[in-house]
Amino acid sequence: MVYYPLDFVDQTDNDKLVQILRNHKYEFTVTSISGEGYEDEEEAAKAPPVNMEYGIYEWIHHEDEDIGIDGPYYLSINSKKVQLDPPAGSSISLSLTTNVPDEMISCSLEGVKSTVIDQDNVFQKVESNLYRVELIKENGEIATLVFTALADWVNSNEQTLILTAGRIRFEIVITRLEPNDTSWIDGGDTNMDEDDYE
């Protein structure tokens, strides 16, 4: 048996160790081995990494977050369901985190594939008869999905966005609130009796 030690080193500066934090998940991915390791476990534990390339992927995992992993790549979104308000023009955003190269990321809505725009922070856009979805870049990295309603509420308003990043695939269900669900916001009738306030 041969042993290969791994260190928590910064991937951009091998002389700098990564600080290990509570409630963070760290995943090591070995990308290549080019030679022998150490024959003794104790010797390997005290020695620097040798003959191996690897990556460390770190994130804070929240219960409402979904993470897909494919080898050295990951994609994380904060929900697989979005619900917009009834009127046309209403929008909502989902945050995402990924290290997947831009050219490997795409989405489709009702069978229509996204178009690469890559201007004014909009990286990709896809539209159906009911919704527009945009992949937005922040500081040069894809960071947000913006969902916008293109038409007023209709009885059949559920559609599914397919987000793919390499072999990682998420299905995000898009729906709308019924008009009477939020009508109280604008002073509409809440249909409540005095007994309901007690």
One Martini backbone bead per residue (centre of mass of N, CA, C, O) as a GRO file, in nm:
protein
  198
    1MET     BB    1   0.100   0.034   0.018
    2VAL     BB    2   0.019   0.380  -0.058
    3TYR     BB    3   0.093   0.723   0.041
    4TYR     BB    4  -0.097   1.043   0.021
    5PRO     BB    5  -0.067   1.354   0.101
    6LEU     BB    6  -0.285   1.622   0.217
    7ASP     BB    7  -0.331   1.968   0.185
    8PHE     BB    8  -0.452   2.286   0.300
    9VAL     BB    9  -0.414   2.454   0.016
   10ASP     BB   10  -0.378   2.709  -0.177
   11GLN     BB   11  -0.437   2.712  -0.522
   12THR     BB   12  -0.254   2.995  -0.563
   13ASP     BB   13  -0.079   2.919  -0.281
   14ASN     BB   14   0.124   2.665  -0.163
   15ASP     BB   15   0.229   2.828   0.110
   16LYS     BB   16  -0.083   2.843   0.180
   17LEU     BB   17  -0.307   2.782   0.417
   18VAL     BB   18  -0.617   2.670   0.486
   19GLN     BB   19  -0.882   2.764   0.662
   20ILE     BB   20  -1.067   2.594   0.897
   21LEU     BB   21  -1.423   2.578   0.904
   22ARG     BB   22  -1.714   2.588   1.026
   23ASN     BB   23  -1.972   2.466   0.829
   24HIS     BB   24  -1.780   2.337   0.619
   25LYS     BB   25  -1.706   2.203   0.303
   26TYR     BB   26  -1.458   1.958   0.204
   27GLU     BB   27  -1.315   1.875  -0.120
   28PHE     BB   28  -1.124   1.624  -0.260
   29THR     BB   29  -0.956   1.619  -0.586
   30VAL     BB   30  -0.806   1.388  -0.780
   31THR     BB   31  -0.633   1.437  -1.099
   32SER     BB   32  -0.326   1.323  -1.038
   33ILE     BB   33  -0.068   1.063  -1.082
   34SER     BB   34   0.310   1.054  -1.119
   35GLY     BB   35   0.380   0.866  -0.859
   36GLU     BB   36   0.510   0.785  -0.579
   37GLY     BB   37   0.470   0.744  -0.254
   38TYR     BB   38   0.432   0.639   0.066
   39GLU     BB   39   0.490   0.348   0.267
   40ASP     BB   40   0.434   0.523   0.526
   41GLU     BB   41   0.197   0.670   0.717
   42GLU     BB   42   0.369   0.849   0.911
   43GLU     BB   43   0.546   0.976   0.694
   44ALA     BB   44   0.311   1.105   0.529
   45ALA     BB   45   0.197   1.287   0.763
   46LYS     BB   46   0.485   1.465   0.766
   47ALA     BB   47   0.465   1.514   0.466
   48PRO     BB   48   0.456   1.627   0.165
   49PRO     BB   49   0.322   1.645  -0.120
   50VAL     BB   50   0.335   1.390  -0.389
   51ASN     BB   51   0.273   1.312  -0.715
   52MET     BB   52   0.019   1.526  -0.700
   53GLU     BB   53  -0.303   1.633  -0.808
   54TYR     BB   54  -0.527   1.881  -0.654
   55GLY     BB   55  -0.846   1.973  -0.515
   56ILE     BB   56  -1.025   2.231  -0.333
   57TYR     BB   57  -1.361   2.233  -0.209
   58GLU     BB   58  -1.565   2.507  -0.090
   59TRP     BB   59  -1.856   2.523   0.136
   60ILE     BB   60  -2.165   2.637   0.244
   61HIS     BB   61  -2.419   2.444   0.380
   62HIS     BB   62  -2.754   2.460   0.313
   63GLU     BB   63  -3.062   2.323   0.337
   64ASP     BB   64  -3.172   2.504   0.071
   65GLU     BB   65  -2.936   2.367  -0.085
   66ASP     BB   66  -2.811   2.275  -0.408
   67ILE     BB   67  -2.575   2.014  -0.507
   68GLY     BB   68  -2.348   1.964  -0.777
   69ILE     BB   69  -2.123   1.692  -0.881
   70ASP     BB   70  -1.826   1.679  -1.119
   71GLY     BB   71  -1.568   1.614  -0.996
   72PRO     BB   72  -1.419   1.930  -0.997
   73TYR     BB   73  -1.719   2.013  -1.018
   74TYR     BB   74  -1.966   2.275  -0.930
   75LEU     BB   75  -2.319   2.332  -0.829
   76SER     BB   76  -2.512   2.597  -0.673
   77ILE     BB   77  -2.844   2.631  -0.535
   78ASN     BB   78  -3.117   2.782  -0.340
   79SER     BB   79  -3.332   2.655  -0.556
   80LYS     BB   80  -3.605   2.451  -0.732
   81LYS     BB   81  -3.805   2.700  -0.667
   82VAL     BB   82  -4.033   2.936  -0.821
   83GLN     BB   83  -4.234   3.238  -0.725
   84LEU     BB   84  -4.437   3.454  -0.877
   85ASP     BB   85  -4.605   3.710  -0.942
   86PRO     BB   86  -4.879   3.774  -1.146
   87PRO     BB   87  -4.763   3.999  -1.300
   88ALA     BB   88  -4.621   4.141  -1.539
   89GLY     BB   89  -4.267   4.183  -1.454
   90SER     BB   90  -4.216   3.996  -1.252
   91SER     BB   91  -3.946   3.905  -1.015
   92ILE     BB   92  -3.671   3.666  -0.955
   93SER     BB   93  -3.396   3.533  -0.758
   94LEU     BB   94  -3.107   3.320  -0.794
   95SER     BB   95  -2.845   3.176  -0.647
   96LEU     BB   96  -2.507   3.095  -0.763
   97THR     BB   97  -2.244   2.838  -0.759
   98THR     BB   98  -1.934   2.806  -0.956
   99ASN     BB   99  -1.659   2.620  -1.154
  100VAL     BB  100  -1.779   2.617  -1.423
  101PRO     BB  101  -1.737   2.670  -1.728
  102ASP     BB  102  -1.917   2.870  -1.926
  103GLU     BB  103  -1.932   2.674  -2.186
  104MET     BB  104  -2.091   2.445  -1.989
  105ILE     BB  105  -2.336   2.646  -1.970
  106SER     BB  106  -2.697   2.586  -1.962
  107CYS     BB  107  -3.037   2.648  -2.087
  108SER     BB  108  -3.392   2.549  -2.068
  109LEU     BB  109  -3.731   2.633  -2.205
  110GLU     BB  110  -3.952   2.450  -2.343
  111GLY     BB  111  -3.703   2.353  -2.550
  112VAL     BB  112  -3.546   2.620  -2.524
  113LYS     BB  113  -3.248   2.751  -2.582
  114SER     BB  114  -2.999   2.931  -2.491
  115THR     BB  115  -2.844   3.251  -2.529
  116VAL     BB  116  -2.555   3.406  -2.596
  117ILE     BB  117  -2.455   3.734  -2.491
  118ASP     BB  118  -2.230   3.882  -2.313
  119GLN     BB  119  -2.381   4.154  -2.184
  120ASP     BB  120  -2.447   4.348  -1.928
  121ASN     BB  121  -2.413   4.072  -1.737
  122VAL     BB  122  -2.540   3.900  -1.959
  123PHE     BB  123  -2.492   3.573  -2.061
  124GLN     BB  124  -2.788   3.443  -2.063
  125LYS     BB  125  -3.094   3.360  -2.262
  126VAL     BB  126  -3.448   3.270  -2.203
  127GLU     BB  127  -3.768   3.203  -2.374
  128SER     BB  128  -4.111   3.209  -2.337
  129ASN     BB  129  -4.446   3.280  -2.313
  130LEU     BB  130  -4.399   3.349  -1.979
  131TYR     BB  131  -4.070   3.350  -1.966
  132ARG     BB  132  -3.760   3.487  -1.835
  133VAL     BB  133  -3.411   3.383  -1.841
  134GLU     BB  134  -3.114   3.489  -1.658
  135LEU     BB  135  -2.767   3.493  -1.672
  136ILE     BB  136  -2.563   3.640  -1.423
  137LYS     BB  137  -2.290   3.851  -1.384
  138GLU     BB  138  -2.032   3.880  -1.125
  139ASN     BB  139  -1.722   3.959  -1.155
  140GLY     BB  140  -1.717   3.742  -1.414
  141GLU     BB  141  -1.940   3.560  -1.264
  142ILE     BB  142  -2.169   3.333  -1.223
  143ALA     BB  143  -2.460   3.420  -0.982
  144THR     BB  144  -2.749   3.453  -1.144
  145LEU     BB  145  -3.101   3.400  -1.156
  146VAL     BB  146  -3.351   3.552  -1.368
  147PHE     BB  147  -3.701   3.584  -1.322
  148THR     BB  148  -3.961   3.665  -1.572
  149ALA     BB  149  -4.267   3.787  -1.638
  150LEU     BB  150  -4.446   3.823  -1.959
  151ALA     BB  151  -4.728   3.751  -1.840
  152ASP     BB  152  -5.009   3.718  -1.724
  153TRP     BB  153  -5.198   3.536  -1.548
  154VAL     BB  154  -5.256   3.182  -1.571
  155ASN     BB  155  -5.365   2.868  -1.520
  156SER     BB  156  -5.105   2.775  -1.697
  157ASN     BB  157  -4.776   2.846  -1.526
  158GLU     BB  158  -4.596   2.591  -1.547
  159GLN     BB  159  -4.238   2.561  -1.557
  160THR     BB  160  -3.917   2.424  -1.680
  161LEU     BB  161  -3.588   2.458  -1.590
  162ILE     BB  162  -3.284   2.369  -1.753
  163LEU     BB  163  -2.980   2.318  -1.578
  164THR     BB  164  -2.647   2.308  -1.715
  165ALA     BB  165  -2.315   2.164  -1.600
  166GLY     BB  166  -2.231   1.959  -1.784
  167ARG     BB  167  -2.343   1.684  -1.584
  168ILE     BB  168  -2.504   1.891  -1.445
  169ARG     BB  169  -2.855   1.882  -1.320
  170PHE     BB  170  -3.137   2.109  -1.316
  171GLU     BB  171  -3.474   2.147  -1.194
  172ILE     BB  172  -3.678   2.441  -1.234
  173VAL     BB  173  -3.967   2.551  -1.090
  174ILE     BB  174  -4.221   2.757  -1.237
  175THR     BB  175  -4.437   2.992  -1.075
  176ARG     BB  176  -4.756   3.136  -0.969
  177LEU     BB  177  -4.945   3.339  -0.815
  178GLU     BB  178  -5.242   3.404  -0.738
  179PRO     BB  179  -5.406   3.696  -0.739
  180ASN     BB  180  -5.548   3.653  -0.444
  181ASP     BB  181  -5.282   3.605  -0.268
  182THR     BB  182  -5.192   3.944  -0.300
  183SER     BB  183  -5.431   4.157  -0.286
  184TRP     BB  184  -5.385   4.281   0.007
  185ILE     BB  185  -5.146   4.472  -0.057
  186ASP     BB  186  -5.358   4.679  -0.226
  187GLY     BB  187  -5.635   4.662  -0.039
  188GLY     BB  188  -5.780   4.418  -0.058
  189ASP     BB  189  -5.969   4.154   0.005
  190THR     BB  190  -5.926   3.910   0.276
  191ASN     BB  191  -6.164   3.730   0.378
  192MET     BB  192  -6.214   3.830   0.684
  193ASP     BB  193  -6.310   3.791   0.996
  194GLU     BB  194  -6.316   3.901   1.314
  195ASP     BB  195  -6.235   3.618   1.435
  196ASP     BB  196  -5.945   3.605   1.287
  197TYR     BB  197  -5.801   3.829   1.492
  198GLU     BB  198  -5.778   3.647   1.770
   0.00000   0.00000   0.00000
